PDB file of C-alpha atoms in Angstrom:
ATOM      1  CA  UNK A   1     -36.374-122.437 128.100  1.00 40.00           C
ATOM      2  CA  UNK A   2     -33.773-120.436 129.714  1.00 42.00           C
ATOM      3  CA  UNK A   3     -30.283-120.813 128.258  1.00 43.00           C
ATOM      4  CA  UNK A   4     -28.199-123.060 129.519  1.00 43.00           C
ATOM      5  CA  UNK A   5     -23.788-123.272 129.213  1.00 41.00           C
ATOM      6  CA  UNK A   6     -23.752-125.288 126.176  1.00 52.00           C
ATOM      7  CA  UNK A   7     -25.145-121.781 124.842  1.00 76.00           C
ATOM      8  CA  UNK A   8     -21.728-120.429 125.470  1.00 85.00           C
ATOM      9  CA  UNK A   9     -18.225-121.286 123.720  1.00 91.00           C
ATOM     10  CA  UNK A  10     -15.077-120.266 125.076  1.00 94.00           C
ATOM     11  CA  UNK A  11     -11.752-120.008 123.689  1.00 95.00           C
ATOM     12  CA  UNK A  12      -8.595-119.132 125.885  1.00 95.00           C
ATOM     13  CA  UNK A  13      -5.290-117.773 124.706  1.00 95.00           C
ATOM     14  CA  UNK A  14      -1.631-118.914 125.297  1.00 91.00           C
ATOM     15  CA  UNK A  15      -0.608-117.725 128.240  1.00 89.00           C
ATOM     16  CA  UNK A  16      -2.289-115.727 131.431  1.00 93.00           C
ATOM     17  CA  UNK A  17      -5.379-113.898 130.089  1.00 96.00           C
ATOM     18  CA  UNK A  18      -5.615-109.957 129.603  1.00 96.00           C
ATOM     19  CA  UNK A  19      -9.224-110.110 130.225  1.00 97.00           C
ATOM     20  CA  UNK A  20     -12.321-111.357 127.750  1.00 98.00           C
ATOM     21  CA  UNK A  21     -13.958-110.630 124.848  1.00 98.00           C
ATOM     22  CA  UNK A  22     -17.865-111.615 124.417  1.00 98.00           C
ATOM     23  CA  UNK A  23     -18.266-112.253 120.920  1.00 98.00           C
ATOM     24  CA  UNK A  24     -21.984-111.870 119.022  1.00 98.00           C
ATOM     25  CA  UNK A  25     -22.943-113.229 115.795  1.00 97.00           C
ATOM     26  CA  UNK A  26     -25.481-112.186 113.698  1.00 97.00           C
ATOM     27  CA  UNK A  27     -29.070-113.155 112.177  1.00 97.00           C
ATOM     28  CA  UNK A  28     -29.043-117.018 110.626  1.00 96.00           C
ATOM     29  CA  UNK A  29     -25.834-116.490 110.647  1.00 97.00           C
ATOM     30  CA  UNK A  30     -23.397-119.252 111.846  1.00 96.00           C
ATOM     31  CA  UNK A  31     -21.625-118.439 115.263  1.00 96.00           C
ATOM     32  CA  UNK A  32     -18.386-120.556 114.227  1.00 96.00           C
ATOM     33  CA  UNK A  33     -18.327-118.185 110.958  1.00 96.00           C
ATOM     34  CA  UNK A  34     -16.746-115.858 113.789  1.00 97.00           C
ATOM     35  CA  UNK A  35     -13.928-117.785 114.414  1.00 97.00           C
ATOM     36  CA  UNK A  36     -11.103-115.385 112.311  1.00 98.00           C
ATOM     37  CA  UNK A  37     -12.771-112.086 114.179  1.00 98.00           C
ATOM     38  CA  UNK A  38     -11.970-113.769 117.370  1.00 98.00           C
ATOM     39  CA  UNK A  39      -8.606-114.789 116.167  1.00 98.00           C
ATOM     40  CA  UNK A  40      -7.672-111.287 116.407  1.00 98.00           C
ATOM     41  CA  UNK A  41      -8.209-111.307 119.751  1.00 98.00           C
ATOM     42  CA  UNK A  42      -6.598-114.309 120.925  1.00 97.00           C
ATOM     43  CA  UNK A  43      -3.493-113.173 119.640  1.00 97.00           C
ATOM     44  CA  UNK A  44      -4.043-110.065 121.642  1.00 97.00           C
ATOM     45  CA  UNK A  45      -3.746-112.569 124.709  1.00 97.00           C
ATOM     46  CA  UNK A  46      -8.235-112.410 125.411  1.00 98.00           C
ATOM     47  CA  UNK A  47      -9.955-114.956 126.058  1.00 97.00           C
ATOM     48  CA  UNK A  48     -12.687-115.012 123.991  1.00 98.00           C
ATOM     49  CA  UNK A  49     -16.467-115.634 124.658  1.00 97.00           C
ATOM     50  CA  UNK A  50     -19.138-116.936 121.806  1.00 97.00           C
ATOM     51  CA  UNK A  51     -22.812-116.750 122.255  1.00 96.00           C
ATOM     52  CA  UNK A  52     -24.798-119.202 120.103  1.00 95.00           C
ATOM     53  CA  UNK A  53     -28.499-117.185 120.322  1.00 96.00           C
ATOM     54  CA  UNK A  54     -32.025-119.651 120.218  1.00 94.00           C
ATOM     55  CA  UNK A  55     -31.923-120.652 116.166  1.00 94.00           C
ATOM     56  CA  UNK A  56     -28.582-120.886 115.817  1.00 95.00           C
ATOM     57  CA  UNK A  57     -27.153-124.061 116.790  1.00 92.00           C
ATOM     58  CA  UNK A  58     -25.319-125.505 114.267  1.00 90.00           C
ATOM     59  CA  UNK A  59     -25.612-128.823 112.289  1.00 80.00           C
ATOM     60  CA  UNK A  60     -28.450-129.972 114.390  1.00 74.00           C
ATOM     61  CA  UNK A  61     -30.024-131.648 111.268  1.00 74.00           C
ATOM     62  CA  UNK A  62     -33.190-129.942 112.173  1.00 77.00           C
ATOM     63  CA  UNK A  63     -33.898-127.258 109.135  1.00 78.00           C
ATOM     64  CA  UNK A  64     -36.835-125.545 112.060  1.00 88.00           C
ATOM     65  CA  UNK A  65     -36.391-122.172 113.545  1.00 93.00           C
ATOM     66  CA  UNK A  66     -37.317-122.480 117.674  1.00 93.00           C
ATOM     67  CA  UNK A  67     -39.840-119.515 118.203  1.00 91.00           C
ATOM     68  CA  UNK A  68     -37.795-116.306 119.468  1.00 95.00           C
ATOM     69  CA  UNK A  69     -38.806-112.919 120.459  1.00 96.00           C
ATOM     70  CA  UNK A  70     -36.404-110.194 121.291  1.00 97.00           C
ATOM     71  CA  UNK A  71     -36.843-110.474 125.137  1.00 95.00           C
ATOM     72  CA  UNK A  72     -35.448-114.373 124.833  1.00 96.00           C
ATOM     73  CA  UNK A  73     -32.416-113.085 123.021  1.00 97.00           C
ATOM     74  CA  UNK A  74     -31.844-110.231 125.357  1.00 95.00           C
ATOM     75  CA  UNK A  75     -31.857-112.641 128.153  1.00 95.00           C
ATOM     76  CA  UNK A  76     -29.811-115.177 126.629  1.00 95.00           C
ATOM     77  CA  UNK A  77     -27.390-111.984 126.592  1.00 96.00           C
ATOM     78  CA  UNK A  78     -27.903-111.110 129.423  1.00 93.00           C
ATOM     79  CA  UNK A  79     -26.353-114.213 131.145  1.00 94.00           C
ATOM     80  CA  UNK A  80     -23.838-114.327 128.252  1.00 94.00           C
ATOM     81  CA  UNK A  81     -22.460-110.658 129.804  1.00 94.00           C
ATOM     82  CA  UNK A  82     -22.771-112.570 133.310  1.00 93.00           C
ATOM     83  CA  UNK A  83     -20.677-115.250 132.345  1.00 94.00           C
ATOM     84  CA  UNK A  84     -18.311-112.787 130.681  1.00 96.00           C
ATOM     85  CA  UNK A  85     -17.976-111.278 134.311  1.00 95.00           C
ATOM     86  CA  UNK A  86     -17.278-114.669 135.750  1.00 94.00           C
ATOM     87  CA  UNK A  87     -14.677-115.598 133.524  1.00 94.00           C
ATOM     88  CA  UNK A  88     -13.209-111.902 133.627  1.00 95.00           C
ATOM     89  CA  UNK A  89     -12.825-112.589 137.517  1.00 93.00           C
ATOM     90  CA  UNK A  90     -11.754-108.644 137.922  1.00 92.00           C
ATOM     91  CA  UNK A  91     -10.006-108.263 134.655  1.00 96.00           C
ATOM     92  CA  UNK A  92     -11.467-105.965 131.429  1.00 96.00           C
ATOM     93  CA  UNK A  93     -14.304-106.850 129.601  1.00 97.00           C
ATOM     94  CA  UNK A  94     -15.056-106.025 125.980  1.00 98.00           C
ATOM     95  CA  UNK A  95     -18.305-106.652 123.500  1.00 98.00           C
ATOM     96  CA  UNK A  96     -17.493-107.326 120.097  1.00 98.00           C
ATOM     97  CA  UNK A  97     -21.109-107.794 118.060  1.00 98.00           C
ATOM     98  CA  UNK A  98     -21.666-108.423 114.311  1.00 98.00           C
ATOM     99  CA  UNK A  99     -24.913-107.261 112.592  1.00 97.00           C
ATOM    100  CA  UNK A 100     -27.504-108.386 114.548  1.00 98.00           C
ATOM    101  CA  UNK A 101     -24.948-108.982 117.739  1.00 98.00           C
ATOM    102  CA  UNK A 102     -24.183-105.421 117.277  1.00 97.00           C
ATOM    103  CA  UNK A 103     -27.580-104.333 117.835  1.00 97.00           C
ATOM    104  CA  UNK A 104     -28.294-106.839 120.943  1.00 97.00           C
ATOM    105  CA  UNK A 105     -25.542-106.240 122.830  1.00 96.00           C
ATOM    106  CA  UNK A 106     -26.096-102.398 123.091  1.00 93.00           C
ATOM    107  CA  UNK A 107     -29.759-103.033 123.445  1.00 93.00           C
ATOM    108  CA  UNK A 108     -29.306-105.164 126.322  1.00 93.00           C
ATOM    109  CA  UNK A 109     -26.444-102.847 128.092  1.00 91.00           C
ATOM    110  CA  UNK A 110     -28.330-100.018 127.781  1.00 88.00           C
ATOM    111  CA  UNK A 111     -31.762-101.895 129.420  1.00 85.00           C
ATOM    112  CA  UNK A 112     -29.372-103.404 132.391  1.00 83.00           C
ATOM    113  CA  UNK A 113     -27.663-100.045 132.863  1.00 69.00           C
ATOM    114  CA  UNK A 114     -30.899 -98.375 133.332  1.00 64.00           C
ATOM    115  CA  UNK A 115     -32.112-100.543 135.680  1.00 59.00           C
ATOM    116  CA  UNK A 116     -29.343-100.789 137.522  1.00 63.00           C
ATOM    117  CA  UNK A 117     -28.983-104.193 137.218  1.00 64.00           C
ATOM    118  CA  UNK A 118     -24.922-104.219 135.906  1.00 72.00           C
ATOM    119  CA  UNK A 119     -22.543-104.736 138.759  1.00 77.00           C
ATOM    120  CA  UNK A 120     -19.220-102.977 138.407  1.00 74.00           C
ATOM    121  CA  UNK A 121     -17.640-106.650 137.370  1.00 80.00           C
ATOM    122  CA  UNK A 122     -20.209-106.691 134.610  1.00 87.00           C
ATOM    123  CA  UNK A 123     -19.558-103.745 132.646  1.00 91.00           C
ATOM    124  CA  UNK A 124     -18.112-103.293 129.550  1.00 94.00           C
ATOM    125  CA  UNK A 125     -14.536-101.615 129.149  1.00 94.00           C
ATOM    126  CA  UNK A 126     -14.999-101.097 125.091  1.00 96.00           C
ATOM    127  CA  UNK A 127     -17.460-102.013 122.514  1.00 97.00           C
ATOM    128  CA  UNK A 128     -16.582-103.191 118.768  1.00 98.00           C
ATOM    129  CA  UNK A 129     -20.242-103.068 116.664  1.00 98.00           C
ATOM    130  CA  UNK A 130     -19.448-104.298 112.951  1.00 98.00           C
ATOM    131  CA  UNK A 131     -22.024-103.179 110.762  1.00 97.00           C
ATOM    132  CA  UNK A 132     -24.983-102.995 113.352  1.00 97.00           C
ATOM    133  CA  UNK A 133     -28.420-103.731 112.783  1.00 97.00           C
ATOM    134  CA  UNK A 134     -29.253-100.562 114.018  1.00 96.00           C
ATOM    135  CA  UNK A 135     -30.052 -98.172 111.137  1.00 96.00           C
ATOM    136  CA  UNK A 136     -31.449-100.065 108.121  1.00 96.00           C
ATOM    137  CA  UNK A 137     -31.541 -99.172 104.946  1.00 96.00           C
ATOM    138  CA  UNK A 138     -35.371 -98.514 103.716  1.00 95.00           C
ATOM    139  CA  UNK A 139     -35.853-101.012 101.799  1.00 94.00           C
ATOM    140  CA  UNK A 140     -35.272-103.457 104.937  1.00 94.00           C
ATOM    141  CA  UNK A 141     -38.364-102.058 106.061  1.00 95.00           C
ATOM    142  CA  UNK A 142     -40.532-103.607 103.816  1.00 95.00           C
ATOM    143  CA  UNK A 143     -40.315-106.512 105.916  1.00 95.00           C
ATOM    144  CA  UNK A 144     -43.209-104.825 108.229  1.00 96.00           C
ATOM    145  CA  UNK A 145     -45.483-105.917 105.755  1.00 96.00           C
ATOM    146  CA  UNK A 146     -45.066-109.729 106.914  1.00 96.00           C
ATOM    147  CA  UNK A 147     -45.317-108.890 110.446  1.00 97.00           C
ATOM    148  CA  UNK A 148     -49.019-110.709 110.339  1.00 96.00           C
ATOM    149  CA  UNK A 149     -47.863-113.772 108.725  1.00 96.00           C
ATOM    150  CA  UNK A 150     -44.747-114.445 111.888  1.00 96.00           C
ATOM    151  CA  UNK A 151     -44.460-118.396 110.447  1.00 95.00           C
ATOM    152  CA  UNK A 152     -44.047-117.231 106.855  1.00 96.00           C
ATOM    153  CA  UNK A 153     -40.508-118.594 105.992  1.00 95.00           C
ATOM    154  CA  UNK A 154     -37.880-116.076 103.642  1.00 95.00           C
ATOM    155  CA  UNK A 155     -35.047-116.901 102.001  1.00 93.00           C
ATOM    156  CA  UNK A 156     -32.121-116.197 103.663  1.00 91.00           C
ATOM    157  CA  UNK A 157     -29.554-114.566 101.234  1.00 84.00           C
ATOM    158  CA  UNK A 158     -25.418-115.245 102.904  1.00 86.00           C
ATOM    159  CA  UNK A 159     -25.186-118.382 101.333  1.00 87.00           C
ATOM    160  CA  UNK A 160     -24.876-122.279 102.587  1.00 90.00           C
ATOM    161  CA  UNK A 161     -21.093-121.146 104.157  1.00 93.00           C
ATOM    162  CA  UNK A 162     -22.561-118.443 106.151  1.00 95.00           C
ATOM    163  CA  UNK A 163     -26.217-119.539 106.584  1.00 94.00           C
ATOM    164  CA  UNK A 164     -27.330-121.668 109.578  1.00 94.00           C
ATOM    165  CA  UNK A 165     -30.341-122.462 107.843  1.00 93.00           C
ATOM    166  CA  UNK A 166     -31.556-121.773 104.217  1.00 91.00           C
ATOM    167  CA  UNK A 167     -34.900-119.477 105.782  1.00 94.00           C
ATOM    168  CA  UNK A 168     -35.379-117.151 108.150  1.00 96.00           C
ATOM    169  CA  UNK A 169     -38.909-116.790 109.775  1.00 96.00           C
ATOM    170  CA  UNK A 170     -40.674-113.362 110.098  1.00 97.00           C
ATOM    171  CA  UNK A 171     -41.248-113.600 113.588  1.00 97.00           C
ATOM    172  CA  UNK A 172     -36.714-113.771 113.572  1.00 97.00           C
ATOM    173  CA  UNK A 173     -36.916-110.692 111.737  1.00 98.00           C
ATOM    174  CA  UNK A 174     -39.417-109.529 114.510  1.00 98.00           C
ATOM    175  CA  UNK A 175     -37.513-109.987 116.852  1.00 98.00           C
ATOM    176  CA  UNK A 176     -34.449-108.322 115.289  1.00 98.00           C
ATOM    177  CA  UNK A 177     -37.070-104.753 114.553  1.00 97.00           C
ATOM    178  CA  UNK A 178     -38.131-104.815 118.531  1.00 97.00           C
ATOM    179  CA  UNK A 179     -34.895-104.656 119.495  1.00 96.00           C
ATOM    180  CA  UNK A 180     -34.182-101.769 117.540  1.00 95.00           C
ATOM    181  CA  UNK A 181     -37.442-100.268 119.058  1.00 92.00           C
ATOM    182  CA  UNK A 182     -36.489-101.005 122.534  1.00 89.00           C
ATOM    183  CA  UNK A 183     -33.095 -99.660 122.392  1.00 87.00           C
ATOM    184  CA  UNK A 184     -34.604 -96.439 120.880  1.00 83.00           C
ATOM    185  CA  UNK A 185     -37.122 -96.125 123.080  1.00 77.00           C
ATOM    186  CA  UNK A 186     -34.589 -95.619 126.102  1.00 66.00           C
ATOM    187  CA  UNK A 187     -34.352 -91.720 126.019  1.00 56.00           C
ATOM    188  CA  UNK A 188     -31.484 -91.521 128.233  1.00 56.00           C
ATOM    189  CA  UNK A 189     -28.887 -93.835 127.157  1.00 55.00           C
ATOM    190  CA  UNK A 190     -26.177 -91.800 127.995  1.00 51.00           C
ATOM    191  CA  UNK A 191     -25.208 -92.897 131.132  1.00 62.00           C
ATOM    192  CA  UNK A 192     -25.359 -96.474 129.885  1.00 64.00           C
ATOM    193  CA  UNK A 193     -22.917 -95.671 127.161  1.00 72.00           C
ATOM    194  CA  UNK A 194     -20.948 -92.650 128.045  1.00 71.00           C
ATOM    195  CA  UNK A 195     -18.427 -94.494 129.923  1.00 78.00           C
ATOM    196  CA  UNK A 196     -17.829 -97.129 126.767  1.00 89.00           C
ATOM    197  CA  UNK A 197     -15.698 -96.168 123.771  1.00 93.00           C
ATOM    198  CA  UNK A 198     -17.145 -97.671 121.273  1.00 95.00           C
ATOM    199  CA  UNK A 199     -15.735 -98.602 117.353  1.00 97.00           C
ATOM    200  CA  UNK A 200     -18.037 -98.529 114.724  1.00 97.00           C
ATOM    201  CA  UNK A 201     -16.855-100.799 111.714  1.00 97.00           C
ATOM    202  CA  UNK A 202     -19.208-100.367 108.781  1.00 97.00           C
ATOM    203  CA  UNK A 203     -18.828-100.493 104.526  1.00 96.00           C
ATOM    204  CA  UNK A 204     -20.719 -97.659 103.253  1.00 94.00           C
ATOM    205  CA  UNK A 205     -21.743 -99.827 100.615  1.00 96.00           C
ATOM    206  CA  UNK A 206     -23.950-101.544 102.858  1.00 96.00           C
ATOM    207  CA  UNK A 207     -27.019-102.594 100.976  1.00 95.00           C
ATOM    208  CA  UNK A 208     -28.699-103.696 104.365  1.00 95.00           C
ATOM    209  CA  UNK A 209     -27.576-101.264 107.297  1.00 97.00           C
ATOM    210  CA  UNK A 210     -26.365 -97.503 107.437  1.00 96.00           C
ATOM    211  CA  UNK A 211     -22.916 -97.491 109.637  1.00 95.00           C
ATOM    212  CA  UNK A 212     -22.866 -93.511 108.834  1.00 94.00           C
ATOM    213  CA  UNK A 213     -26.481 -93.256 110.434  1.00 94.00           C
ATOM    214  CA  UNK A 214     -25.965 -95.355 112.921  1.00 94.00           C
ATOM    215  CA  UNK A 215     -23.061 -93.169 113.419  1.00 93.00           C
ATOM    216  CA  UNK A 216     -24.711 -89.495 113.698  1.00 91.00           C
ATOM    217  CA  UNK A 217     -27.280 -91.428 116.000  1.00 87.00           C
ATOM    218  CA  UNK A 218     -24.761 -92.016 118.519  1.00 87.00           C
ATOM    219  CA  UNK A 219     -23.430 -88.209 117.988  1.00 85.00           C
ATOM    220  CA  UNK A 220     -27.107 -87.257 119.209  1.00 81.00           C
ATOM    221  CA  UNK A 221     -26.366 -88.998 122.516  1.00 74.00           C
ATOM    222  CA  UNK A 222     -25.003 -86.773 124.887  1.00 64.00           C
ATOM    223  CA  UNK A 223     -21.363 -88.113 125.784  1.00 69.00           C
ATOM    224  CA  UNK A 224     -21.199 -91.148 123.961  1.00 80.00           C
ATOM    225  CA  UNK A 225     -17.257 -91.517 122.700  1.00 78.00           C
ATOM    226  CA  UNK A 226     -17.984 -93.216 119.027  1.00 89.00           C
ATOM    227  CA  UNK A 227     -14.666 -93.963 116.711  1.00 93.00           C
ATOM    228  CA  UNK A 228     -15.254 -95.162 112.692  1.00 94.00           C
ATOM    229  CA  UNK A 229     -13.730 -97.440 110.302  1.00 95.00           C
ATOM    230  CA  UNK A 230     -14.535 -97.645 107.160  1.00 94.00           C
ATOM    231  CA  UNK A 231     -13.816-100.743 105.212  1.00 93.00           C
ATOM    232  CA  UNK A 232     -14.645-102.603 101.604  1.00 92.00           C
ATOM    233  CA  UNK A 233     -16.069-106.060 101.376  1.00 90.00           C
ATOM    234  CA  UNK A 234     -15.924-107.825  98.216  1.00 86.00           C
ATOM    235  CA  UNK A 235     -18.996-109.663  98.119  1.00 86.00           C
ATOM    236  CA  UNK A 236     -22.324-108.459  96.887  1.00 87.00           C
ATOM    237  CA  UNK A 237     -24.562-107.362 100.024  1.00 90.00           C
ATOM    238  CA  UNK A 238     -20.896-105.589 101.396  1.00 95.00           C
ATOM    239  CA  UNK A 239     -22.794-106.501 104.724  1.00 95.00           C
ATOM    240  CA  UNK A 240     -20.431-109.743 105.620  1.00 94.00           C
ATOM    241  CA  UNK A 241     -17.163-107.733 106.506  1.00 95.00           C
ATOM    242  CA  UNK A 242     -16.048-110.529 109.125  1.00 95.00           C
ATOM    243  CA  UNK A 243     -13.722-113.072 107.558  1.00 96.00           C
ATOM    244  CA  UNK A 244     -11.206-112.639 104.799  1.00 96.00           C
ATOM    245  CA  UNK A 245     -13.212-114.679 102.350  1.00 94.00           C
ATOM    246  CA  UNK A 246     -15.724-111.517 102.257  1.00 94.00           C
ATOM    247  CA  UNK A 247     -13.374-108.592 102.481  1.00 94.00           C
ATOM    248  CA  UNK A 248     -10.366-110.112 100.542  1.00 92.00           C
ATOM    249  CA  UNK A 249      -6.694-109.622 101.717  1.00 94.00           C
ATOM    250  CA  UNK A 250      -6.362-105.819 102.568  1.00 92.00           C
ATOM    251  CA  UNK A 251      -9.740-105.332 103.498  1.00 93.00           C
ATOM    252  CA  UNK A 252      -9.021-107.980 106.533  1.00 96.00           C
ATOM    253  CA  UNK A 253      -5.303-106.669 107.064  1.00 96.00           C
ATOM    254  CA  UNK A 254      -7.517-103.158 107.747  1.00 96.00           C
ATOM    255  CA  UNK A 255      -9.988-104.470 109.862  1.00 97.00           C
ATOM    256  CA  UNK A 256      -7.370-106.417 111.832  1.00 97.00           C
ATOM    257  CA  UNK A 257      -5.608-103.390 112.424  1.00 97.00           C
ATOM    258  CA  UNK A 258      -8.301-101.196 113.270  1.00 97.00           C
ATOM    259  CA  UNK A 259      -9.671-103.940 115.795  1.00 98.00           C
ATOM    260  CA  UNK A 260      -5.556-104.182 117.273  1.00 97.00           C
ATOM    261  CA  UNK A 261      -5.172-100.412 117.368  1.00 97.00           C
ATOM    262  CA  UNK A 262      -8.641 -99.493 119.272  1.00 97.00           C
ATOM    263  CA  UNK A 263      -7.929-102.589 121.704  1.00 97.00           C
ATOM    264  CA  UNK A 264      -4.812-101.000 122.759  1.00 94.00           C
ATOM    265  CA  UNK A 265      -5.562 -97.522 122.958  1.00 86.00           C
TER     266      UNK A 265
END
């Protein structure tokens, strides 16, 4: 089933438009739970763009994952970008992707810009990747194991305010690990991404993801402009760093600021 404009939620700002921001959510986790990220950008004058991926509709009342593979989520994102253009009618366009978002959206970029598929309307003017799914921690890797058993349900561990459902299927997590393969396995990314500033925002805490490796990764590729910012979540997987309920007051004043200051550079 290809995805259709109900998978798509806009919100526009007060006032004439600046240009728009496609917004990304991550694994099981719920899109509206991005509300206060996009916030930041609505004040900014954006208006803002939210993909709801396959599995992630919320309060549907049915507790089933949808089978997904990482080429339906790349396409879903790639019409999401599409529609981005469309709305953008000529004006900037920016990517902002959390966890799993921030692995897809670079993915997918880097696939269309290789095959030349991204018309000049289509391109990204800046990314934002909060803590990308890009460079997990080892442990995270143990999830190979299940790879044979792609029905086998695990616990998802956010919580019932984050979660979209209380499991997440292997073949979910499947699709999440060939996306990370397919985004390595372009060798020359550099012409995809050279021309995109991008801003890392990562905890080092991290118990899931590595923003530092993800962030010496990008140093490997020639050209690529990469910024940092470091912030602190206060909860205990100091993975959900995108809503003041998980990084408490100054931890969201930062990551406000950081988004605000790399938007206007």
């Amino acid at each position: 089933m290809n995805p259709q404009i109900d998978d798509f939620h806009v919100r526009s700002p007060s006032g004439q438009p600046r240009g728009v921001v496609l917004v990304a959510h991550g694994i099981n986790f719920r899109p509206s739970r991005m509300n206060e990220v996009e916030d930041i950008f609505l004040e900014q004058g954006y208006t803002v763009l939210r993909v709801i991926l396959t599995g992630h509709e919320e309060d549907t009342g049915n507790p089933d994952w949808p089978e997904v593979d990482a080429h339906r989520w790349l396409e879903e994102i790639r019409l999401f970008r599409e529609k981005g253009a469309e709305l953008a009618a000529g004006k900037p366009m920016y990517f902002c992707g959390f966890s799993l978002g921030g692995l897809i959206g670079p993915a997918e970029y880097v696939c269309a810009r290789q095959d030349q598929e991204v018309r000049p309307g289509a391109r990204y003017r800046k990314m934002i990747l909060i803590a990308p799914a890009v460079c997990l921690r080892p442990w995270a890797h143990i999830l190979r194991l299940f790879f044979c058993r792609p029905q086998l349900r695990l616990m998802s561990l956010a919580g019932k305010y984050y979660d979209v459902r209380p499991y997440i299927p292997v073949f979910a997590y499947q699709a999440l690990f060939d996306l990370r393969s397919l985004l390595a396995a372009r060798k020359e990314q550099s012409p995809a991404l050279a021309s995109t500033p991008i801003l890392v925002i990562y905890d080092k805490l991290d118990i899931l993801v590595s923003g530092r490796a993800f962030l010496r990764y990008l140093a490997k590729k020639q050209g690529i402009s990469a910024q940092s910012a470091r912030i602190y979540a206060k909860n205990l997987w100091h993975h959900l760093v995108t809503d003041r309920r998980a990084l408490g007051e100054s931890g969201w004043n930062r990551l406000i600021a950081d988004i605000k200051s790399f938007m206007e550079e």
